[in-house]
Amino acid sequence: QSVLTQPPSASGTPGQRVTISCSGSSSNIGSNYVYWYQQLPGTAPKLLISSNNQRPSGVPDRFSGSKSGTSASLAISGLRSEDEADYYCATWDDNLRGAVFGGGTQLTVL
Amino acid sequence: QVQLQQWGAGRLKPSETLSLTCAVYGGSFTGYYWSWIRQPPGKGLEWIGEISHTGSTNYNPSLKSRVTISLDTSKNQFSLKLTSVTAADTAVYYCTRRLRYWGQGTLVTVSS
């Protein structure tokens, strides 16, 4: 049972825009930055979004993040076949005094 | 560019102690928190704990009784020890600088 709630799956066709949601509480998303990761099979999570909406160097601007209250979202526009992966949200939790994660969303490009 | 490189034993027997080390390259060791995160096969991510550059630690309550994170500032390295491992501890273990920079991961398998 993950602290942050993500849909287990999402899908879209090439060129579409898809969004993945991440729901938490006031002790985590509500008061801390949200991070988003892309994980391809057999590889370490790759940072896509930090500090709610900041893209590290090298991440395409097709990826964007937003946060409102105790929820956050990752949007992927111009969907491509190589975007097929697992996506995780993460943040800090003030009660746990540690990092917490969503359960992950498996994105399928149809 | 910050890089984390980790190593350690990949196969353990039940009741043994897991030991991993992570070296930090290309950035300052001081002023940051250094963490360990794990991912069981086919499952999600779990935060294990962290240590500050001053040695202050914080652990996941579910693992606290078995976990020790330490650091060697002279080598820009930090380490994880997890005692009395069981099959449930089988996972890929990652060292990280909080949530921003990640090591390559080490698969640790616990099996008799």
CSV table of C-alpha atoms in Angstrom, one decimal:
chain,number,residue,atom,x,y,z
A,1,GLN,CA,0.0,0.0,0.0
A,2,SER,CA,1.7,3.1,-1.2
A,3,VAL,CA,1.4,6.5,0.6
A,4,LEU,CA,0.8,8.3,-2.7
A,5,THR,CA,-1.9,7.1,-5.0
A,6,GLN,CA,-1.4,6.7,-8.8
A,7,PRO,CA,-3.6,4.9,-11.3
A,8,PRO,CA,-2.0,1.5,-12.1
A,9,SER,CA,-2.2,2.0,-15.8
A,10,ALA,CA,-2.6,4.6,-18.5
A,11,SER,CA,-2.6,4.5,-22.3
A,12,GLY,CA,-2.6,6.7,-25.4
A,13,THR,CA,-1.9,6.7,-29.0
A,14,PRO,CA,1.1,8.3,-30.7
A,15,GLY,CA,0.8,12.1,-30.7
A,16,GLN,CA,-1.8,12.2,-27.9
A,17,ARG,CA,-1.5,13.9,-24.6
A,18,VAL,CA,-1.8,11.8,-21.5
A,19,THR,CA,-1.8,12.8,-17.8
A,20,ILE,CA,-0.9,10.7,-14.8
A,21,SER,CA,-2.2,11.8,-11.4
A,22,CYS,CA,-0.7,11.4,-8.0
A,23,SER,CA,-2.7,12.0,-4.9
A,24,GLY,CA,-1.4,12.5,-1.4
A,25,SER,CA,-2.1,14.4,1.8
A,26,SER,CA,-1.2,17.6,3.6
A,27,SER,CA,1.9,16.0,5.2
A,28,ASN,CA,3.5,15.1,1.9
A,29,ILE,CA,2.4,16.6,-1.4
A,30,GLY,CA,0.6,19.4,0.3
A,31,SER,CA,3.8,20.7,1.9
A,32,ASN,CA,6.7,19.4,-0.2
A,33,TYR,CA,8.0,19.3,-3.7
A,34,VAL,CA,6.9,16.5,-6.1
A,35,TYR,CA,9.2,14.5,-8.2
A,36,TRP,CA,8.4,12.3,-11.2
A,37,TYR,CA,10.4,9.4,-12.6
A,38,GLN,CA,10.4,7.3,-15.7
A,39,GLN,CA,11.5,3.7,-15.4
A,40,LEU,CA,12.3,1.5,-18.3
A,41,PRO,CA,12.6,-2.3,-17.6
A,42,GLY,CA,15.8,-3.2,-15.9
A,43,THR,CA,17.0,0.3,-15.4
A,44,ALA,CA,17.1,2.8,-12.6
A,45,PRO,CA,14.4,5.5,-12.3
A,46,LYS,CA,15.2,8.5,-14.5
A,47,LEU,CA,14.3,11.9,-13.1
A,48,LEU,CA,11.8,13.7,-15.3
A,49,ILE,CA,10.4,16.4,-13.1
A,50,SER,CA,11.8,17.9,-9.9
A,51,SER,CA,10.4,20.6,-7.6
A,52,ASN,CA,6.9,20.1,-9.0
A,53,ASN,CA,7.5,21.4,-12.5
A,54,GLN,CA,11.2,21.7,-13.2
A,55,ARG,CA,12.7,19.6,-16.0
A,56,PRO,CA,16.4,18.5,-15.6
A,57,SER,CA,18.6,19.2,-18.5
A,58,GLY,CA,18.0,16.8,-21.3
A,59,VAL,CA,14.4,16.0,-20.5
A,60,PRO,CA,12.1,16.9,-23.5
A,61,ASP,CA,9.6,19.7,-23.0
A,62,ARG,CA,6.9,17.2,-23.9
A,63,PHE,CA,7.0,16.3,-20.2
A,64,SER,CA,5.5,18.7,-17.7
A,65,GLY,CA,4.5,18.6,-14.1
A,66,SER,CA,2.0,20.5,-12.0
A,67,LYS,CA,0.8,20.5,-8.4
A,68,SER,CA,-2.4,21.7,-6.8
A,69,GLY,CA,-3.0,21.2,-3.1
A,70,THR,CA,-2.4,17.6,-2.2
A,71,SER,CA,-2.4,16.3,-5.8
A,72,ALA,CA,0.1,16.4,-8.6
A,73,SER,CA,0.1,15.5,-12.3
A,74,LEU,CA,2.5,14.5,-15.0
A,75,ALA,CA,1.5,15.4,-18.5
A,76,ILE,CA,3.1,13.9,-21.6
A,77,SER,CA,2.3,15.5,-24.9
A,78,GLY,CA,3.1,14.3,-28.4
A,79,LEU,CA,3.2,10.7,-27.1
A,80,ARG,CA,5.8,8.5,-28.6
A,81,SER,CA,6.4,4.8,-28.5
A,82,GLU,CA,9.6,5.2,-26.5
A,83,ASP,CA,7.5,6.8,-23.7
A,84,GLU,CA,6.1,3.4,-22.9
A,85,ALA,CA,7.4,2.8,-19.3
A,86,ASP,CA,6.5,2.9,-15.7
A,87,TYR,CA,6.1,6.3,-14.1
A,88,TYR,CA,6.4,7.1,-10.4
A,89,CYS,CA,5.7,10.2,-8.3
A,90,ALA,CA,7.6,10.9,-5.1
A,91,THR,CA,7.9,13.5,-2.4
A,92,TRP,CA,8.9,14.0,1.2
A,93,ASP,CA,6.5,13.2,4.1
A,94,ASP,CA,6.8,15.4,7.1
A,95,ASN,CA,5.2,12.8,9.4
A,96,LEU,CA,7.4,9.9,8.3
A,97,ARG,CA,10.4,12.2,7.9
A,98,GLY,CA,11.2,10.3,4.8
A,99,ALA,CA,10.5,9.9,1.1
A,100,VAL,CA,7.2,8.4,-0.1
A,101,PHE,CA,6.3,7.1,-3.5
A,102,GLY,CA,3.3,6.3,-5.6
A,103,GLY,CA,2.7,2.8,-6.6
A,104,GLY,CA,3.6,3.5,-10.2
A,105,THR,CA,1.7,3.9,-13.4
A,106,GLN,CA,2.4,1.6,-16.4
A,107,LEU,CA,2.0,3.7,-19.6
A,108,THR,CA,1.1,1.8,-22.8
A,109,VAL,CA,1.4,3.5,-26.2
A,110,LEU,CA,-1.2,1.8,-28.3
B,1,GLN,CA,27.5,16.4,-12.8
B,2,VAL,CA,26.8,14.4,-9.7
B,3,GLN,CA,27.3,10.6,-10.2
B,4,LEU,CA,26.7,7.9,-7.7
B,5,GLN,CA,28.4,4.5,-8.1
B,6,GLN,CA,27.4,1.6,-5.8
B,7,TRP,CA,28.6,-1.9,-5.1
B,8,GLY,CA,28.1,-4.8,-2.7
B,9,ALA,CA,27.3,-8.4,-2.4
B,10,GLY,CA,24.4,-9.5,-4.7
B,11,ARG,CA,23.5,-12.8,-3.2
B,12,LEU,CA,22.9,-13.5,0.5
B,13,LYS,CA,21.5,-16.3,2.6
B,14,PRO,CA,18.7,-15.8,5.1
B,15,SER,CA,19.9,-14.2,8.4
B,16,GLU,CA,23.0,-12.7,6.8
B,17,THR,CA,23.8,-9.0,6.7
B,18,LEU,CA,23.3,-7.0,3.5
B,19,SER,CA,26.1,-4.5,3.0
B,20,LEU,CA,26.3,-1.9,0.2
B,21,THR,CA,28.5,1.1,-0.4
B,22,CYS,CA,27.9,4.2,-2.6
B,23,ALA,CA,30.6,6.6,-3.8
B,24,VAL,CA,29.7,10.2,-4.8
B,25,TYR,CA,31.6,11.8,-7.7
B,26,GLY,CA,31.4,15.2,-9.2
B,27,GLY,CA,29.7,17.2,-6.5
B,28,SER,CA,29.9,18.3,-2.9
B,29,PHE,CA,29.3,15.7,-0.2
B,30,THR,CA,28.6,18.2,2.4
B,31,GLY,CA,25.3,20.0,2.7
B,32,TYR,CA,23.2,17.1,1.4
B,33,TYR,CA,21.3,14.1,2.6
B,34,TRP,CA,22.2,10.7,1.2
B,35,SER,CA,19.6,8.0,1.0
B,36,TRP,CA,18.9,4.4,0.2
B,37,ILE,CA,15.8,3.2,-1.6
B,38,ARG,CA,14.9,-0.3,-2.7
B,39,GLN,CA,12.5,-1.9,-5.2
B,40,PRO,CA,11.5,-5.5,-4.9
B,41,PRO,CA,11.1,-7.3,-8.3
B,42,GLY,CA,8.0,-6.2,-10.1
B,43,LYS,CA,7.0,-3.8,-7.3
B,44,GLY,CA,7.3,-0.2,-6.4
B,45,LEU,CA,9.9,1.9,-4.6
B,46,GLU,CA,10.5,2.0,-0.8
B,47,TRP,CA,12.5,4.5,1.1
B,48,ILE,CA,14.9,2.8,3.5
B,49,GLY,CA,16.6,5.8,5.2
B,50,GLU,CA,19.1,8.6,4.9
B,51,ILE,CA,22.1,10.2,6.5
B,52,SER,CA,23.2,13.8,6.5
B,53,HIS,CA,26.7,14.9,5.8
B,54,THR,CA,27.1,15.5,9.6
B,55,GLY,CA,26.0,11.9,10.3
B,56,SER,CA,22.5,12.5,11.4
B,57,THR,CA,20.3,9.6,10.3
B,58,ASN,CA,16.6,8.9,9.7
B,59,TYR,CA,15.1,5.5,9.0
B,60,ASN,CA,11.9,4.0,7.7
B,61,PRO,CA,10.1,2.8,10.8
B,62,SER,CA,9.4,-0.5,9.2
B,63,LEU,CA,13.1,-1.3,8.8
B,64,LYS,CA,14.6,0.8,11.6
B,65,SER,CA,15.5,-2.1,13.9
B,66,ARG,CA,17.6,-3.7,11.2
B,67,VAL,CA,19.1,-0.8,9.3
B,68,THR,CA,22.3,1.2,9.7
B,69,ILE,CA,23.4,3.9,7.3
B,70,SER,CA,26.9,5.4,7.8
B,71,LEU,CA,29.3,7.7,5.9
B,72,ASP,CA,32.9,8.2,5.3
B,73,THR,CA,33.4,11.8,4.4
B,74,SER,CA,37.1,11.3,3.6
B,75,LYS,CA,36.1,9.1,0.7
B,76,ASN,CA,32.8,10.7,-0.2
B,77,GLN,CA,31.1,7.4,0.4
B,78,PHE,CA,28.1,6.2,2.4
B,79,SER,CA,27.0,2.7,3.2
B,80,LEU,CA,24.0,0.6,4.1
B,81,LYS,CA,23.8,-2.4,6.4
B,82,LEU,CA,20.6,-4.4,6.8
B,83,THR,CA,20.8,-7.3,9.2
B,84,SER,CA,18.9,-10.6,9.4
B,85,VAL,CA,17.8,-10.5,5.8
B,86,THR,CA,15.0,-12.7,4.5
B,87,ALA,CA,13.6,-13.4,1.1
B,88,ALA,CA,11.4,-10.3,1.5
B,89,ASP,CA,14.5,-8.2,1.4
B,90,THR,CA,15.2,-9.3,-2.2
B,91,ALA,CA,15.2,-6.1,-4.2
B,92,VAL,CA,17.2,-3.7,-6.3
B,93,TYR,CA,18.8,-1.3,-3.9
B,94,TYR,CA,19.6,2.3,-5.0
B,95,CYS,CA,21.7,4.9,-3.4
B,96,THR,CA,20.5,8.5,-4.0
B,97,ARG,CA,21.1,12.1,-3.1
B,98,ARG,CA,17.6,12.6,-1.7
B,99,LEU,CA,15.3,12.3,-4.7
B,100,ARG,CA,17.4,13.9,-7.3
B,101,TYR,CA,20.4,11.8,-8.2
B,102,TRP,CA,20.4,8.0,-8.3
B,103,GLY,CA,23.0,5.2,-8.4
B,104,GLN,CA,22.7,2.5,-11.0
B,105,GLY,CA,21.2,0.0,-8.6
B,106,THR,CA,22.3,-3.3,-7.1
B,107,LEU,CA,20.2,-6.4,-7.2
B,108,VAL,CA,20.4,-8.2,-3.9
B,109,THR,CA,18.9,-11.7,-3.9
B,110,VAL,CA,18.2,-13.5,-0.6
B,111,SER,CA,17.9,-17.2,-1.0
B,112,SER,CA,19.0,-20.3,0.8
